[in-house]
Structure formats: C-alpha cells, structure tokens
Amino acid sequence: MSDTRRRVKVYTLNEDRQWDDRGTGHVSSTYVERLKGMSLLVRAESDGSLLLESKINPNTAYQKQQDTLIVWSEAENYDLALSFQEKAGCDEIWEKICQVQGKDPSVEVTQDPIDESEEERFEEMPETSNLIDLPTCELDKLEEIADLVTSVLSSPIRREKLALALENEGYIKKLLQLFQTCENLDNTEGLHHLYEIIRGILFLNKATLFEVMFSDECIMDVVGCLEYDPALAQPKRHREFLTKTAKFKEVIPITDSELRQKIHQTYRVQYIQDVILPTPSVFEDNFLSTLTSFIFFNKVEIVSMLQEDEKFLSEVFAQLTDEATDDDKRRELVNFFKEFCAFSQTLQPQNRDAFFKTLANLGILPALEIVMGMDDLQVRAAATDIFSYLVEFSPSMVREFVMQEVQQSDDDILLINVVIEQMICDTDPELGGAVQLMGLLRTLIDPENMLATANVRTCKWKTEKSEFLNFFYNHCMQVLTAPLLANTSEDKPDKDAGIGSPKESTICPDNYQTAQLLALILELLTFCVEHHTYHIKNYIMNKDLLRRVLILMNSKHTFLALCALRFMRRIIGLKDEFYNRYIIKGNLFEPVINALLDNGTRYNLLNSAIIELFEFVRVEDIKSLTAHIVDNFYKALESIEYVQTFKGLKTKYEQEKDRQSQKLNSVPSILRSNRFRRDTRALEEDEELWFNEDEEEEGEAVVPPVEKSKAEDDFPDSYEKFMETKKAKESEDKENLPKRTSVGGFKFTFSHSGSSANGANSANSKSVAAQTPPAGSNGSSSKNTSLSATVTSTKGSLIGLVDYPDDEDEEEEEDTSPRKRPRLGS
C-alpha cells in the first residue's frame, strides 16, 4: 500500500481537559509490520523524530470534525487529535481509517455509540441493570464520581452508558442534595468535585438529562454547583444575579403559566451557556450542540405561543402607542418587542414571514414612528433595533408604509425623516446609532434591493423604484443634507481667488463628532451618485451641492476631506458631460488642487487619493476636464514631478490641440475636390445611410434616445438657462481657436458638423451646435440644422464641413477615439 504523507498537528488531552500541542509533522498511513497491521505515523517536521505511532484499531471510535480534525481515544484516559492543514489530507487519512474498519467514509463517527453486539447484550439484561456501576451518592464518594464522569467524555459509547445510568437512577437529584449539604457545611473540596461532576454531565450532551437539570426544581442548584470552579479563588455569584439583579418583567400579565415557565427557563439556560460555561475548544464544538438546540427550540416555542395569543399582542400595541402610558412602562414594552423580534430569528422562513406580517397588521411601523422620536435613549435604541429587523426582513414593506403615510402626515413626522433625525441627533461620541441607521437608510434607498424584493412582476419594481425615489428626494433629502448645508453655508470659496490663495476661514466640522456625522451623510450621498442617476443629478445641480461639499476639503479632519473628495471622484467617474460642464463652470477643481498643494510633500492617503482622481481623468481621456485642468492649473502643478500624471495631462491636451489643428488645416485641400459638389438629395441619403450603419456598428455606444431626452428633461430650469447662455457665448468665440472661456477652460469649438453628433463623450458637442435638437430626432434634419447653423457662424464659408473617409490620418484618429464621428459622403 502506498505511503500517504500529509502535514498535521498532534494534540493530546491533559488531565485538566485542555488540549496540548505535541508538535507539527507529517502523518502517513502505512503497514509498519505485517502482524501490526495499518498504523498512523507522524514524524516531526524539524528532525524527523516519531511524534506518534497509533495502530488503527477496528473497534476504536474515530470522529471526524470540521473537515480537518480526527479525534479518538487511544486508551482509558488518553485522547488524541490530528489537526490537518487542509481538508484533502484529512479526507485521505479518514478513508484509510474507514477502510480498516470497514466503514463508509461519509460517516463522521466510525463506531456507533452502541454497536450491535452491545445491543444484543443489553437486551439480555434486565431493564433495571446499570450500564455503568455508579458509586453510591455520598460525600466521601464525590472524588470517585468526578473521576468517572471526566473519564467517559472522550468515548461516545461510554458517554451514552453513563447518561443512561444517571437517568435511570435519578442520580442528578441526589447529587444536588449533596450540593446543599456541602454548601451548608462549607465543604469546599466537595463543592469543587460537584463543579466537575455537573460540568461533565452537561458535556454528556443529552437532552433527557437537560430536562431534569433545567427544571424549576433543579436549575438554581445546578447554577450553584457551577459557581465553585476550582480555578477561582472565590466562587462566582451567579444565583444572586439571576434572582436579584435580573428580574423578570411582565409588560402585560402572562396568564399562561407554561409560557411564563418557558421564558424563565430559556433565560437561565442561555445564561449558563453564555456566561458560566467556558467557551468550548475547537475539539469540543459538538459537546454542547444539544444545549444549543434546547435553547433554540425553547425560543421557537415562546414566539409561537405569543404570536397565537392575539389578545396579548393587541394589548401590548395599544399601551405602546397610548400617550397616557408612562415612560418606564413604555421602555419595558419596547424592550419586550426587541426581545420578541430577536427570538423570531429562530423561526423557519415561512414562519418568520407570518410573524412579521402579524406585527405589520397590528401596526408595528406607526408605533415605531412614535417611540423613535422619544427622548429616552434606551427606548430609541431598542426601537432602532426593532426597525433594523423589519428592514432586514422586508424593505418593500417599510417603503410601502412611508409612501402611504406621506398622504396623511407632514414631512416632519414621516418615519424615514424621524430615522434621519435620530441619525443626525445621535449623542454617542462614536455615533454608533447613527452608523446603524445610515446602513438601514442605505438598504431602503438601494434600487437593487427594490428589484430583488419585487421581482414577481417587472412593472411592479419599476413603479416602486420611481415612486419611492421621487418620494425620498421630494420629502426626505433636504432633511438628510441639512447638516451638510448648514456647516458649509458661510464660507463658500471665492471663484476669483487664485491657486494657493489663503484658505477660507475654519469651518464648523473642526468638531470631531460633527465631522463624523458629515462623513456619514457624504457616504450616503456618494451611494446615491452611483445608484440614483438623474434624481441625485437634479439635486446636486439645484443645490450647487458639489461646491458646498468641497468646502469640507478645508477640514482639519483628513477623513472628512477624503469623504468630500470621494464624492467628487464618484461624480467624475460617471464621465457624464453634464457633471463635467458643471464642474468646469464652477471652477470646482480649485479646492482639490489647493488641498493637494497644502498637503505639501507629505505622502499620505489624501495625496494618493487626489493624484488618483487626476490620473483617472488622464487615463480615461476626459477631454473637457483635461483642457480645463491644464489651462487653469498647470502652472501650479508642473513642479509636481514624483508622478507623471500632470505632465501626462499636458501631453494629452497638446495632442488634442494638434489633432484639431490638423483637421482645420486639411479642410481647404479637401474642398477643392470635385467629390464635394454633390446633389443635396444625395447628400441627405448618404447621411441617412451613415446614421443607420453607425447605430448598428456601435450598438450601446450610442446614447439611447429615451435616456437622453429623459436626462435633459430632468434638469432644472436654472441649469438650462445657464447652458443657453454658455452656448451663445461659445458661438461668439468660434473664430479664434482655441479660446479661453469665462472660467479659464479651453474648448474645442470647430465648424465641423460631425462633432455635433458626437454624443455625450465629446466635450464640445453641445457648444458647437447650439441649435442641434436632442439625439433621437431624425438624422437628416439634425444634420441640416447643424449645417445651416455652422454656415451662418462661418459667414458663408464651407470650411470643415466634410470629413472624407479616405484620409488615412483621420481614419487612425477615428480608431483611437471612443466614438465615431459622423461623416458626409460614402
């Protein structure tokens, strides 16, 4: 048989039931000697010495745990474990073990707790016969009992036998009587033994024993035994906490005694698991699995019993929303619902759906709207937790509620506005509550989430998306941005100030908590830029929001300056010419460049983030922004030589200037060609053919007509007036090319009808053909309009009207440009 070597760690269980690491080596399964049979050999990595030699015994119970562990008991009190570096190694050795024992490798334990021969033997025994002879339950036998319980834990078969013996003889209750005796006598040694015994019985992992130990009669004595850990100098006072500190409060009297008892039991058992018992090691992860299941099913039962009691829940909701309810009572009611929702997470999905629908029908959301606006911090925190359960369960349910209430309520008391106000007013210095609420808001305004939660009918999610976003931007966005606008209202940058001029006066976000809040708001707004397209675009244009955000570049808190920069970076990342023209018009690169210069030679995150923004403009070849940056800021930036970004921008800018100059210079020779003199009708037919072919070739590169018109319709009137003024200004500057705009940027305004159809990727498409109708109108009429406008502006000259396809230089330019230029002619 071939020798298989796998890297592994060897562990042994010591007397304190702690796993000792014996070393790392390579394990192999091989025949050592013919008579010895197959053995597991582990040799140390360091010197090749033998760490372990263990014969694979056909009757030994091997356990496979967590895909990389094999655990077994070698002798009476000698437990071993192999921890493999990878799952494949564990699987390979496990197959060898199963092969020797004649077992299927899919099993996790090679030997059943009671094999067939043992079962036959048990059948022959009287029912009252003990499987393990338990010592008499007396004080002087406690040490012997403790040793017995501890010794069986490593063997599944012996654990099973001991559990049956303890159950049949009512042994646990006798042990707990001895505990009371030891405590009365201050018998410390006996109490330490009882700790080991009770802890060991818990690790037997038997539900039938748990039913006895966690009964009302026994559970407090079990907790008492677990107080006397021998490793502690003084016993813990768990019973005192459970009986005096942790008091059970019935917000509404529970008439069902079984339900009340189940609630008490669940709390105490959960306390035993979470507080009293030590965290199981990686090799003991299954020791308390039945205890976890015990708690789980108790919670399921509690939720089901409460949910079925409609009278109880109705009364809770009535008192929760009643103005006459005092603050202490309301706090208890909210905490009850918080626990109730937490328990509901144990339900199966279909039962959880029914649970939350029951709460929705009873009015959980209107109730939350009331309690989230209260002054009590504990009430608000608990209400936030309940709200998070609801949003996680069904964002659509929450959205539907807030859109319905807008028809009946003022904006100030809308649920989402209450949530936003709680986020803004969080008094926690670290804004823990605000962070949680921001995450919930993000879930509610996520369009992908809307799609996922309403995928039954396509039209439904579209309606939800458009309606909810319209609602949010009309009724909630001004509440969200209020702190941002308030903290940037007085110190707007002077557009006429030069680069390197003194910074504006220090702004309010010098306060750390305010800076944190503004950073959260900016994070949410950045998310909106990525996912909400024209809704957030309208808002940014109307409020001149980017200018206000960039004021925060002056904050002494670098994390806030980075948030402002990230907001601008997301906008530029969209490569939307509406945004680009807005940035150019407002000279909005100036605060960013001032921050870069103020940062000096420091190599930090702010420096890297600003450089990356400009590098993106260079790599993506955003011509309008490149021209604006080079024309206005290159003198201030040319000394920065540790990166080639700014020199690269200058190179791109000059290449574009040369390219446009070559186009202009090549036109007169082309005009002398006889091919230009064609019938007007033939010209229109060629244009029509070209448009049809171009749309087929470029596919999605062409801006869809619907999106184009929708985007233009969505912009505010003030922005359209600005664009009309800008176009009129540009038409006056066409004769002197290139020419500086009012804000210092170059624009490439050539009398070339092709550029008017160049789509959103051309920086100058709108400025050249000011009268060009939106894309989506007839190609010929668009072309003729552009043609006539151009002829008028060039005083009758036809310079630049034709771009012949047989010009090799220009064909190369077309290949490298992101979008084809319209051509006249075949």
Coordinates of C-alpha atoms in Angstrom, one line a residue, residues 148-156 158-167 172 197-207 209-210 213 286-291:
L148 CA -15.7 8.7 36.4
V149 CA -17.6 11.5 34.8
T150 CA -14.4 13.1 33.5
S151 CA -13.0 9.8 32.1
V152 CA -16.0 8.9 29.9
L153 CA -16.2 12.2 28.0
S154 CA -13.7 11.1 25.3
S155 CA -15.7 8.0 24.4
P156 CA -19.1 8.3 22.7
R158 CA -19.2 5.3 27.5
R159 CA -20.9 8.8 27.5
E160 CA -24.1 7.1 26.3
K161 CA -23.8 4.4 29.0
L162 CA -23.2 7.0 31.8
A163 CA -26.1 9.1 30.6
L164 CA -28.5 6.1 30.7
A165 CA -27.3 5.2 34.2
L166 CA -27.7 8.8 35.5
E167 CA -31.2 8.9 34.0
I172 CA -28.8 14.1 39.4
I197 CA -19.4 16.4 38.1
I198 CA -22.2 18.9 36.9
R199 CA -20.0 20.4 34.2
G200 CA -19.2 16.9 33.0
I201 CA -22.8 15.9 32.9
L202 CA -23.6 18.9 30.8
F203 CA -20.9 17.8 28.4
L204 CA -22.7 14.4 28.0
N205 CA -24.9 16.4 25.7
K206 CA -28.1 14.5 26.5
A207 CA -31.5 16.2 26.2
L209 CA -30.6 15.0 31.3
F210 CA -31.1 18.6 30.4
M213 CA -31.2 19.7 35.3
N286 CA -20.1 19.3 19.4
F287 CA -20.1 18.8 23.2
L288 CA -22.8 21.5 23.7
S289 CA -24.7 21.1 20.5
T290 CA -27.8 19.6 22.3
L291 CA -27.7 22.5 24.7

